[in-house]
Amino acid sequence: MPTLSEASSKRVLARAGVPVLDERVVATADGAADAADEIGYPVVAKLCGDAIAHKTERGLVRLRLDDRDAVHAAATDLLAAARPEDGNVDVLVAPMVSGTRELIAGLHADEQFGMTIMLGVGGILAEAVKDVTFRLVPIERRDAEEMLNDLQMQALLGAFRGEAAADREKLVAVLLGLSKAAQDDPSITSADVNPLIITADGTPVAVDALVEVAS
Amino acid sequence: MRDTRFKALFDPKGVIVAGASSHPAKFGFVTLHNILASGYEGKVFATSRDGEEVLGIKTVPSVQDLPAGEADLAFVCTPASFNLDLLRECAGNGVRAAFLTSAGYGEAGEEGKRMEDELVALADELGILLCGPNGQGVVSTPSKLCAQIVAPYPPAGRIGIASQSGNFVSSFLNFAVQTGVGVSRAVSAGNAASTTVPDYLDFYADDPATAVGLAYVEGIRDGRAFYDRVRSVTERKPLVLLKGGASEYGQRAAASHTGALAADDIVFTGMCRQAGVTRAATVEEAYEAAATFATQPLPRGNRVVVMTTAGGWGVVTADALAKTSLELTPLPPDLQADIDTKLPPRWSRNNPVDLAAGETRDTIPELLDLITAHPDVDAVIYLGLGIQSNQARMMRRGPYYPDHGLERIVAYHERQDARFAEAAAEASEKYDKPVLTATELATADPENAGPAAVRATGRLCYASSNRAVTALDHLWRHAQWRRRRGLD
């Protein structure tokens, strides 16, 4: 099943109300540098295209770019790293988001129950920890609130290591947005918002997203 | 639209046992025995090949030989090959519901599945509610009906049971017998060829005799439809669910049992939470949750006071509460001051309220009333019932009874424990709050005057405080689900 590029994935989810970053898709290194100037530093640059699903593994993500020159150089490298099979590619420039807390949210078509929505604790131990909860799409606001309460690691959602408590309203908006995206577009077969970083001020940010659609 | 045929299943005016037998090990005998022995007041008829007399009932070879319109339920124990003709005869005679215990259908491979499809099609054509096949039977205490091939007949109560496995009907009914918290209806869905567990639950949701549904399910063919059905039940009544196939190991066992694959457990858990279904991890947890829904009011908040006659129990209960959505509430100062007037100063002066053996004759009933009445207390767990009656039992059975004043003190202790149990139930009713009583004597010595008096109030005496906490947590979670959705 085809995947959408990160930028298209985010557009699909943002249309349904999932809050995403102020980010730009540009075709050239100069464009990337201009975009970074607008967004403010530091930024992240990624090579982006419908056929590119595993950016990190291919080294197509450049983090913490602190000035215009660094952005220009990174974008030049990224565009040069594109392979013919990647098809049309662009550079995505986004604010550099950091936070110690990572969640994961997504959509999954379950054999028994049809389209489901998931929220879980993310990060590298996510699969070992398996602190996840599901509901059937569509969900209502109270379902989303109850999903937050389902997570075992409630400590992550409170004030944590000097960072503010997670903004529950905004997390609810992420979940309601995902549910709406699945309802609005039945061709969506799965979606991952991973990581969904909780920043130091408690705002959840969809740092990466991947939407899969039926062919 | 209510399907009035369920009335024929659960409250029939007359029953035909098809395939009765004079051999006391055959289902056709056992069923007739159980119907007659449990005091069913409607008319009972039976058919058998030879037209013999069974348990005083003159059987006839064919349903057509019976008076028309006298029975609306048929309980079918005949081999599968007889059943199409039998259904036609039943329909002709006014039967509206048929429970088939016969095996050899969908569970028995391709040919059986074909016969099952034929059976369903015919029942639909005839307008007969088809239950089973391959089921254990149906129980309905409002009609004193025990039409099943196994024991027991449970005490009457308000739990409505539907199960995909007949054995779990028996398990739940055995818990009803043991705890005294009774059952309204119980049915084993068997192969559920036509009438499914959600169909029975849907009937219970509108059934005035039933306060809570209790179901066992394993394979679910259409998860989305199941969700819609159970959600419509929980919006009307609490529903406790035990599901087989929760683990990978369990799922393999389920596949071989019903041929349906179990749903992924994490998704299933989320589905239950979304639908307001109370999901229990074990059979006893399921029964106790249902028994609590059936006999205690829903809490309006999560602030719990634990009242105990001895320290250790209170500490362990506090630990158990900490793992739930319930709160061991700080004791309100005015309540503490009120309790001060009732106890010597060595009591805990905190929650748990540990009496530290400072109670006199009327303290426990007075404190139960005082604590339950307080507006900042939503539920009470009472520990320590039956201790003195346990001593009384030892005295009564010892070599010195009834001399040395033992007869009098034994009677006093037993009277006191009965009073305490009644005071817990009275406080619960008076203030419309859950008051749960827990002691291992509920199972260690069910005849102890304390647990016996709890049973007499119609409530469950929990065998440990942990089990009381688990049950109360289920009630609070469901109460919140209802409240957030604006339901009652």
XYZ file of N, CA and C in Angstrom, chain B residues 153-366:
642
model
N -29.742 -24.991 40.091
C -30.757 -23.946 39.978
C -30.389 -22.877 40.997
N -30.144 -21.651 40.553
C -29.608 -20.622 41.449
C -30.703 -19.941 42.262
N -30.318 -19.245 43.330
C -31.298 -18.397 44.006
C -31.736 -17.259 43.090
N -32.932 -16.754 43.316
C -33.450 -15.649 42.509
C -32.667 -14.383 42.815
N -32.473 -13.577 41.802
C -31.750 -12.326 41.969
C -31.843 -11.517 40.703
N -30.891 -10.602 40.505
C -31.047 -9.618 39.429
C -29.917 -9.648 38.397
N -29.121 -10.727 38.392
C -28.042 -10.843 37.405
C -28.551 -11.639 36.208
N -28.375 -11.101 35.013
C -28.768 -11.778 33.782
C -27.534 -12.304 33.056
N -27.455 -13.632 32.901
C -26.248 -14.276 32.382
C -26.463 -14.771 30.959
N -25.490 -14.508 30.089
C -25.491 -15.110 28.752
C -24.066 -15.527 28.449
N -23.895 -16.755 27.964
C -22.537 -17.248 27.798
C -22.385 -18.040 26.526
N -21.224 -17.865 25.902
C -20.889 -18.633 24.720
C -20.442 -20.036 25.125
N -20.125 -20.216 26.397
C -19.728 -21.529 26.893
C -20.671 -21.916 28.025
N -21.301 -23.088 27.874
C -22.249 -23.534 28.883
C -21.609 -23.707 30.241
N -20.320 -24.126 30.249
C -19.642 -24.351 31.523
C -19.572 -23.078 32.356
N -19.438 -21.953 31.672
C -19.367 -20.708 32.434
C -20.729 -20.305 32.991
N -21.806 -20.723 32.332
C -23.121 -20.521 32.954
C -23.131 -21.267 34.282
N -22.669 -22.532 34.245
C -22.632 -23.327 35.483
C -21.755 -22.656 36.530
N -20.583 -22.165 36.117
C -19.692 -21.504 37.082
C -20.402 -20.329 37.748
N -21.016 -19.490 36.936
C -21.695 -18.317 37.494
C -22.844 -18.741 38.414
N -23.589 -19.772 38.005
C -24.707 -20.228 38.840
C -24.189 -20.807 40.154
N -23.029 -21.487 40.093
C -22.450 -22.015 41.334
C -22.051 -20.878 42.275
N -21.515 -19.805 41.703
C -21.200 -18.633 42.536
C -22.477 -18.052 43.146
N -23.555 -18.082 42.375
C -24.828 -17.567 42.901
C -25.267 -18.397 44.099
N -25.132 -19.718 43.977
C -25.505 -20.609 45.083
C -24.612 -20.325 46.288
N -23.317 -20.190 46.039
C -22.367 -20.010 47.133
C -22.559 -18.667 47.837
N -22.713 -17.601 47.051
C -22.749 -16.255 47.652
C -24.148 -15.836 48.067
N -25.153 -16.480 47.489
C -26.522 -16.080 47.776
C -26.978 -14.894 46.946
N -26.063 -14.284 46.190
C -26.471 -13.184 45.301
C -26.974 -13.827 44.007
N -28.255 -13.676 43.767
C -28.923 -14.527 42.800
C -29.011 -13.985 41.390
N -29.716 -14.771 40.586
C -29.743 -14.621 39.144
C -31.189 -14.432 38.687
N -31.377 -13.592 37.672
C -32.706 -13.464 37.078
C -32.853 -14.474 35.936
N -31.963 -14.371 34.970
C -32.002 -15.262 33.807
C -30.595 -15.762 33.531
N -30.502 -16.934 32.943
C -29.200 -17.431 32.500
C -29.429 -18.291 31.278
N -28.568 -18.115 30.291
C -28.720 -18.916 29.083
C -27.357 -19.208 28.482
N -27.216 -20.428 28.012
C -26.017 -20.816 27.295
C -26.336 -20.726 25.807
N -25.541 -19.952 25.091
C -25.863 -19.681 23.689
C -25.516 -20.850 22.777
N -24.766 -21.816 23.301
C -24.375 -22.955 22.468
C -23.636 -22.479 21.230
N -23.999 -23.025 20.084
C -23.354 -22.579 18.844
C -23.826 -21.202 18.403
N -24.830 -20.669 19.068
C -25.362 -19.336 18.729
C -25.651 -19.228 17.233
N -26.261 -20.263 16.698
C -26.504 -20.311 15.257
C -27.407 -19.170 14.813
N -28.371 -18.832 15.645
C -29.305 -17.777 15.289
C -29.338 -16.696 16.364
N -29.527 -17.104 17.609
C -29.609 -16.153 18.714
C -28.242 -16.095 19.395
N -27.682 -14.881 19.452
C -26.306 -14.725 19.925
C -26.280 -14.126 21.327
N -25.117 -14.134 21.936
C -24.973 -13.544 23.272
C -25.487 -12.098 23.295
N -25.111 -11.249 22.330
C -25.665 -9.881 22.366
C -27.193 -9.836 22.254
N -27.803 -10.799 21.571
C -29.274 -10.822 21.499
C -29.876 -11.015 22.892
N -29.312 -11.957 23.654
C -29.824 -12.182 25.014
C -29.589 -10.943 25.876
N -28.377 -10.361 25.734
C -28.056 -9.175 26.542
C -29.005 -8.021 26.224
N -29.368 -7.934 24.961
C -30.294 -6.873 24.560
C -31.657 -7.060 25.242
N -32.076 -8.317 25.370
C -33.320 -8.587 26.096
C -33.162 -8.193 27.572
N -32.040 -8.567 28.180
C -31.819 -8.247 29.594
C -31.840 -6.731 29.828
N -31.316 -5.986 28.839
C -31.207 -4.532 29.016
C -32.571 -3.892 29.246
N -33.625 -4.504 28.713
C -34.982 -3.970 28.912
C -35.801 -4.813 29.885
N -35.162 -5.806 30.494
C -35.892 -6.752 31.342
C -35.977 -6.207 32.767
N -37.170 -5.943 33.281
C -37.280 -5.376 34.635
C -36.730 -6.305 35.724
N -36.645 -7.612 35.450
C -36.135 -8.544 36.461
C -34.612 -8.503 36.556
N -33.962 -7.867 35.593
C -32.500 -7.903 35.513
C -31.915 -6.517 35.757
N -30.886 -6.461 36.643
C -30.233 -5.180 36.936
C -28.889 -5.050 36.235
N -28.273 -6.188 35.910
C -26.930 -6.158 35.317
C -26.764 -7.385 34.433
N -26.055 -7.213 33.315
C -25.741 -8.332 32.432
C -24.373 -8.903 32.791
N -24.234 -10.207 32.613
C -22.956 -10.887 32.871
C -22.752 -11.863 31.727
N -21.665 -11.693 30.987
C -21.508 -12.503 29.778
C -20.106 -13.067 29.665
N -20.029 -14.255 29.073
C -18.753 -14.828 28.671
C -18.757 -14.941 27.150
N -17.703 -14.405 26.519
C -17.575 -14.545 25.063
C -16.149 -14.973 24.719
N -16.013 -15.630 23.590
C -14.657 -15.873 23.084
C -14.569 -15.414 21.638
N -14.885 -16.260 20.667
C -14.766 -15.800 19.284
C -15.833 -14.768 18.963
N -15.421 -13.662 18.356
C -16.382 -12.652 17.916
C -16.187 -12.479 16.420
N -17.249 -12.738 15.674
C -17.086 -12.758 14.212
C -17.036 -11.349 13.638
N -17.905 -10.475 14.095
C -17.928 -9.104 13.583
C -17.776 -8.147 14.758
N -16.538 -7.692 14.960
C -16.226 -6.880 16.132
C -17.004 -5.582 16.183
N -17.166 -4.964 15.022
C -17.848 -3.673 14.977
C -19.323 -3.830 15.376
N -19.953 -4.872 14.864
C -21.358 -5.113 15.222
C -21.472 -5.438 16.715
N -20.505 -6.213 17.223
C -20.503 -6.552 18.646
C -20.418 -5.281 19.491
N -19.524 -4.389 19.084
C -19.384 -3.113 19.801
C -20.714 -2.352 19.831
N -21.336 -2.244 18.674
C -22.600 -1.493 18.612
C -23.653 -2.117 19.517
N -23.697 -3.452 19.524
C -24.710 -4.137 20.336
C -24.455 -3.949 21.834
N -23.210 -4.209 22.270
C -22.962 -4.124 23.715
C -23.068 -2.674 24.190
N -22.689 -1.748 23.328
C -22.788 -0.342 23.733
C -24.258 0.033 23.972
N -25.136 -0.489 23.139
C -26.549 -0.165 23.338
C -27.069 -0.823 24.622
N -26.428 -1.913 25.044
C -26.795 -2.544 26.323
C -26.302 -1.695 27.487
N -25.027 -1.305 27.460
C -24.456 -0.578 28.604
C -25.110 0.789 28.781
N -25.636 1.340 27.709
C -26.324 2.617 27.880
C -27.589 2.440 28.725
N -28.114 1.218 28.753
C -29.315 0.951 29.555
C -28.984 0.317 30.907
N -27.961 -0.557 30.944
C -27.624 -1.299 32.161
C -26.142 -1.636 32.182
N -25.557 -1.792 33.378
C -24.162 -2.243 33.412
C -24.039 -3.641 32.804
N -22.875 -3.896 32.214
C -22.614 -5.195 31.603
C -21.202 -5.624 31.972
N -21.083 -6.784 32.586
C -19.781 -7.330 32.958
C -19.420 -8.423 31.966
N -18.193 -8.360 31.468
C -17.789 -9.279 30.409
C -16.530 -10.029 30.814
N -16.578 -11.330 30.627
C -15.386 -12.161 30.759
C -15.099 -12.674 29.363
N -13.843 -12.501 28.914
C -13.536 -12.920 27.547
C -12.441 -13.972 27.551
N -12.696 -15.054 26.863
C -11.665 -16.071 26.647
C -10.850 -15.689 25.435
N -9.603 -16.138 25.406
C -8.746 -15.816 24.267
C -8.043 -14.504 24.451
N -7.776 -14.117 25.720
C -7.123 -12.838 25.966
C -5.627 -12.910 25.678
N -5.025 -14.031 25.986
C -3.590 -14.164 25.715
C -3.398 -14.933 24.421
N -2.166 -14.956 23.931
C -1.891 -15.708 22.714
C -2.215 -17.188 22.925
N -1.842 -17.697 24.100
C -2.129 -19.096 24.408
C -3.632 -19.336 24.418
N -4.338 -18.435 25.119
C -5.790 -18.541 25.184
C -6.415 -18.477 23.805
N -5.824 -17.674 22.931
C -6.393 -17.529 21.587
C -6.320 -18.829 20.809
N -5.230 -19.580 20.963
C -5.147 -20.870 20.270
C -6.232 -21.815 20.780
N -6.407 -21.806 22.103
C -7.436 -22.671 22.680
C -8.816 -22.278 22.171
N -9.048 -20.968 22.047
C -10.345 -20.495 21.587
C -10.585 -20.937 20.150
N -9.530 -20.853 19.328
C -9.690 -21.207 17.924
C -10.142 -22.660 17.791
N -9.582 -23.522 18.599
C -9.971 -24.923 18.477
C -11.347 -25.153 19.087
N -11.767 -24.255 19.943
C -13.050 -24.457 20.632
C -14.224 -24.014 19.783
N -14.198 -22.911 19.198
C -15.368 -22.413 18.458
C -15.068 -22.179 16.991
N -13.846 -22.278 16.606
C -13.527 -22.054 15.208
C -13.442 -20.596 14.822
N -13.719 -19.729 15.746
C -13.610 -18.298 15.442
C -12.342 -17.751 16.070
N -11.677 -16.872 15.392
C -10.451 -16.299 15.950
C -10.772 -15.207 16.959
N -10.041 -15.225 18.039
C -10.248 -14.187 19.054
C -9.657 -12.875 18.562
N -10.302 -11.790 18.961
C -9.828 -10.466 18.547
C -8.576 -10.107 19.327
N -7.804 -9.232 18.763
C -6.610 -8.754 19.449
C -6.997 -8.142 20.791
N -6.272 -8.536 21.832
C -6.729 -8.204 23.173
C -6.622 -6.720 23.518
N -5.585 -6.064 23.027
C -5.439 -4.644 23.380
C -6.577 -3.845 22.751
N -6.897 -4.181 21.521
C -8.007 -3.492 20.855
C -9.315 -3.832 21.573
N -9.446 -5.094 21.966
C -10.670 -5.510 22.654
C -10.842 -4.738 23.965
N -9.754 -4.587 24.696
C -9.807 -3.833 25.951
C -10.268 -2.402 25.696
N -9.700 -1.774 24.668
C -10.096 -0.403 24.340
C -11.550 -0.324 23.934
N -11.985 -1.323 23.171
C -13.393 -1.378 22.746
C -14.299 -1.432 23.983
N -13.929 -2.257 24.967
C -14.739 -2.370 26.187
C -14.827 -1.028 26.901
N -13.695 -0.354 27.012
C -13.695 0.939 27.712
C -14.574 1.946 26.984
N -14.482 1.926 25.662
C -15.277 2.857 24.853
C -16.767 2.568 25.014
N -17.093 1.273 25.097
C -18.500 0.865 25.157
C -19.040 0.874 26.587
N -18.194 1.176 27.570
C -18.668 1.174 28.947
C -18.887 -0.220 29.500
N -18.228 -1.201 28.887
C -18.329 -2.584 29.349
C -17.338 -2.788 30.495
N -17.792 -3.437 31.557
C -16.915 -3.765 32.677
C -16.235 -5.082 32.363
N -14.951 -5.028 32.072
C -14.260 -6.255 31.695
C -13.540 -6.830 32.904
N -13.815 -8.087 33.209
C -13.217 -8.743 34.364
C -12.144 -9.708 33.892
N -11.116 -9.888 34.737
C -9.986 -10.734 34.354
C -10.233 -12.202 34.672
N -11.060 -12.479 35.663
C -11.267 -13.870 36.079
C -12.758 -14.115 36.301
N -13.107 -15.397 36.397
C -14.521 -15.742 36.541
C -15.081 -15.224 37.863
N -14.290 -15.306 38.950
C -14.819 -14.820 40.230
C -14.899 -13.294 40.240
N -13.918 -12.654 39.592
C -13.981 -11.192 39.507
C -15.227 -10.759 38.724
N -15.525 -11.506 37.670
C -16.702 -11.189 36.855
C -17.967 -11.332 37.691
N -18.067 -12.456 38.410
C -19.287 -12.663 39.195
C -19.425 -11.613 40.282
N -18.314 -11.324 40.951
C -18.387 -10.373 42.062
C -18.695 -8.955 41.570
N -18.164 -8.599 40.406
C -18.514 -7.285 39.843
C -20.011 -7.238 39.552
N -20.524 -8.291 38.915
C -21.958 -8.317 38.598
C -22.788 -8.294 39.876
N -22.360 -9.076 40.874
C -23.093 -9.127 42.140
C -23.102 -7.758 42.814
N -22.029 -7.012 42.646
C -21.948 -5.689 43.258
C -22.858 -4.701 42.519
N -22.818 -4.748 41.188
C -23.758 -3.914 40.427
C -25.204 -4.241 40.818
N -25.472 -5.521 41.075
C -26.848 -5.953 41.336
C -27.328 -5.569 42.729
N -26.393 -5.334 43.667
C -26.815 -5.200 45.064
C -26.354 -3.912 45.750
N -25.523 -3.117 45.079
C -25.045 -1.870 45.692
C -25.380 -0.717 44.746
N -25.636 0.462 45.301
C -25.831 1.623 44.417
C -24.506 2.024 43.763
N -24.575 2.702 42.618
C -23.351 3.220 41.992
C -22.800 4.346 42.857
N -21.486 4.382 43.059
C -20.917 5.489 43.842
C -21.027 6.805 43.077
N -21.181 7.895 43.819
C -21.256 9.214 43.178
C -19.881 9.872 43.102
N -18.916 9.282 43.774
C -17.545 9.784 43.736
C -16.612 8.649 44.119
N -15.297 8.950 44.245
C -14.349 7.856 44.497
C -13.742 7.908 45.896
N -14.353 8.701 46.803
C -13.772 8.842 48.141
C -14.250 7.717 49.065
N -13.297 6.859 49.418
C -13.623 5.649 50.176
C -13.103 5.773 51.601
N -13.928 5.354 52.557
C -13.450 5.185 53.933
C -13.436 3.691 54.242
N -12.323 3.243 54.805
C -12.198 1.859 55.246
C -12.376 1.853 56.758
N -13.306 1.044 57.227
C -13.498 0.920 58.672
C -13.140 -0.501 59.075
N -12.221 -0.620 60.024
C -11.722 -1.944 60.388
C -11.613 -2.079 61.901
N -11.826 -3.299 62.368
C -11.688 -3.524 63.805
C -10.249 -3.840 64.172
N -9.383 -4.028 63.159
C -7.993 -4.367 63.452
C -7.085 -3.772 62.381
N -5.858 -3.431 62.745
C -4.983 -2.610 61.927
C -4.554 -3.181 60.591
N -4.032 -4.406 60.591
C -3.423 -4.974 59.390
C -4.349 -4.985 58.195
N -5.598 -5.349 58.414
C -6.552 -5.398 57.294
C -6.697 -4.040 56.630
N -6.741 -3.005 57.463
C -6.905 -1.657 56.933
C -5.720 -1.250 56.079
N -4.517 -1.615 56.530
C -3.294 -1.240 55.805
C -3.287 -1.893 54.423
N -3.601 -3.185 54.379
C -3.605 -3.910 53.109
C -4.690 -3.360 52.177
N -5.818 -2.976 52.751
C -6.897 -2.416 51.933
C -6.484 -1.060 51.371
N -5.772 -0.289 52.185
C -5.264 1.000 51.698
C -4.319 0.772 50.523
N -3.458 -0.240 50.620
C -2.544 -0.573 49.514
C -3.334 -0.941 48.259
N -4.373 -1.727 48.448
C -5.180 -2.154 47.294
C -5.866 -0.955 46.643
N -6.375 -0.052 47.461
C -7.049 1.141 46.924
C -6.086 1.988 46.092
N -4.824 2.019 46.527
C -3.838 2.865 45.843
C -3.620 2.427 44.398
N -3.957 1.184 44.080
C -3.746 0.693 42.711
C -4.987 0.875 41.844
N -5.977 1.575 42.321
C -7.235 1.692 41.576
C -7.574 3.155 41.312
N -8.742 3.372 40.750
C -9.220 4.733 40.519
C -9.877 5.305 41.776
N -9.889 4.517 42.841
C -10.532 4.957 44.086
C -9.522 5.695 44.965
N -10.049 6.485 45.885
C -9.173 7.263 46.754
C -9.480 6.947 48.206
N -8.425 6.649 48.962
C -8.565 6.527 50.414
C -8.610 7.959 50.926
N -9.816 8.452 51.147
C -9.962 9.896 51.359
C -9.454 10.294 52.744
N -8.790 11.460 52.840
C -8.422 11.941 54.179
C -9.703 12.103 55.002
N -9.639 11.748 56.264
C -10.843 11.798 57.089
C -11.244 13.256 57.329
N -12.469 13.640 56.951
C -12.883 15.032 57.194
C -12.822 15.338 58.698
N -12.325 16.532 59.065
C -12.140 16.864 60.491
C -13.420 16.712 61.314
N -14.577 17.112 60.749
C -15.808 17.006 61.548
C -16.186 15.544 61.767
N -15.874 14.702 60.791
C -16.154 13.272 60.964
C -15.215 12.688 62.023
N -13.963 13.107 61.951
C -13.003 12.635 62.953
C -13.458 13.032 64.355
N -13.928 14.267 64.485
C -14.394 14.736 65.796
C -15.597 13.920 66.266
N -16.487 13.612 65.329
C -17.657 12.805 65.689
C -17.248 11.405 66.139
N -16.274 10.824 65.419
C -15.832 9.473 65.791
C -15.136 9.506 67.153
N -14.424 10.615 67.437
C -13.779 10.774 68.747
C -14.764 10.588 69.894
N -15.999 11.006 69.673
C -16.982 10.897 70.756
C -17.451 9.455 70.962
N -17.123 8.583 69.997
C -17.627 7.207 70.070
C -16.570 6.196 70.498
N -15.285 6.590 70.456
C -14.205 5.623 70.684
C -13.185 6.163 71.676
N -12.503 5.279 72.382
C -11.381 5.716 73.205
C -10.276 6.282 72.299
N -9.405 7.150 72.856
C -8.487 7.920 72.018
C -7.473 7.090 71.231
N -7.349 5.797 71.488
C -6.330 5.032 70.767
C -6.723 4.670 69.337
N -7.933 5.004 68.909
C -8.306 4.663 67.516
C -7.406 5.436 66.547
N -7.367 5.026 65.288
C -6.356 5.532 64.338
C -6.456 7.029 64.072
N -7.618 7.626 64.289
C -7.867 9.048 64.019
C -7.507 9.406 62.575
N -7.662 8.464 61.698
C -7.378 8.677 60.288
C -8.112 7.591 59.505
N -7.964 7.655 58.185
C -8.539 6.639 57.307
C -7.411 5.736 56.832
N -7.442 4.421 57.014
C -8.530 3.622 57.561
C -8.884 3.974 59.006
N -10.188 3.905 59.271
C -10.682 4.083 60.623
C -10.483 2.750 61.348
N -9.399 2.704 62.142
C -9.066 1.473 62.871
C -9.579 1.632 64.296
N -10.559 0.802 64.654
C -11.195 0.933 65.966
C -10.261 0.536 67.110
N -9.196 -0.190 66.770
C -8.217 -0.641 67.768
C -8.901 -1.290 68.963
N -9.895 -2.089 68.651
C -10.631 -2.850 69.669
C -11.262 -1.958 70.728
N -11.565 -0.717 70.357
C -12.165 0.195 71.326
C -13.679 0.216 71.286
N -14.276 -0.675 70.502
C -15.719 -0.604 70.321
C -16.476 -1.257 71.475
N -17.656 -0.731 71.756
C -18.562 -1.357 72.707
C -19.811 -1.795 71.940
N -20.866 -2.108 72.646
C -21.999 -2.794 72.043
C -22.561 -2.122 70.782
N -22.710 -0.816 70.802
C -23.394 -0.141 69.697
C -22.459 0.625 68.765
N -21.151 0.552 69.015
C -20.222 1.411 68.273
C -20.267 1.154 66.773
N -20.209 -0.119 66.376
C -20.080 -0.407 64.937
C -21.309 0.062 64.151
N -22.519 -0.267 64.576
C -23.665 0.284 63.840
C -23.677 1.813 63.822
N -23.305 2.421 64.927
C -23.304 3.894 64.978
C -22.270 4.485 64.025
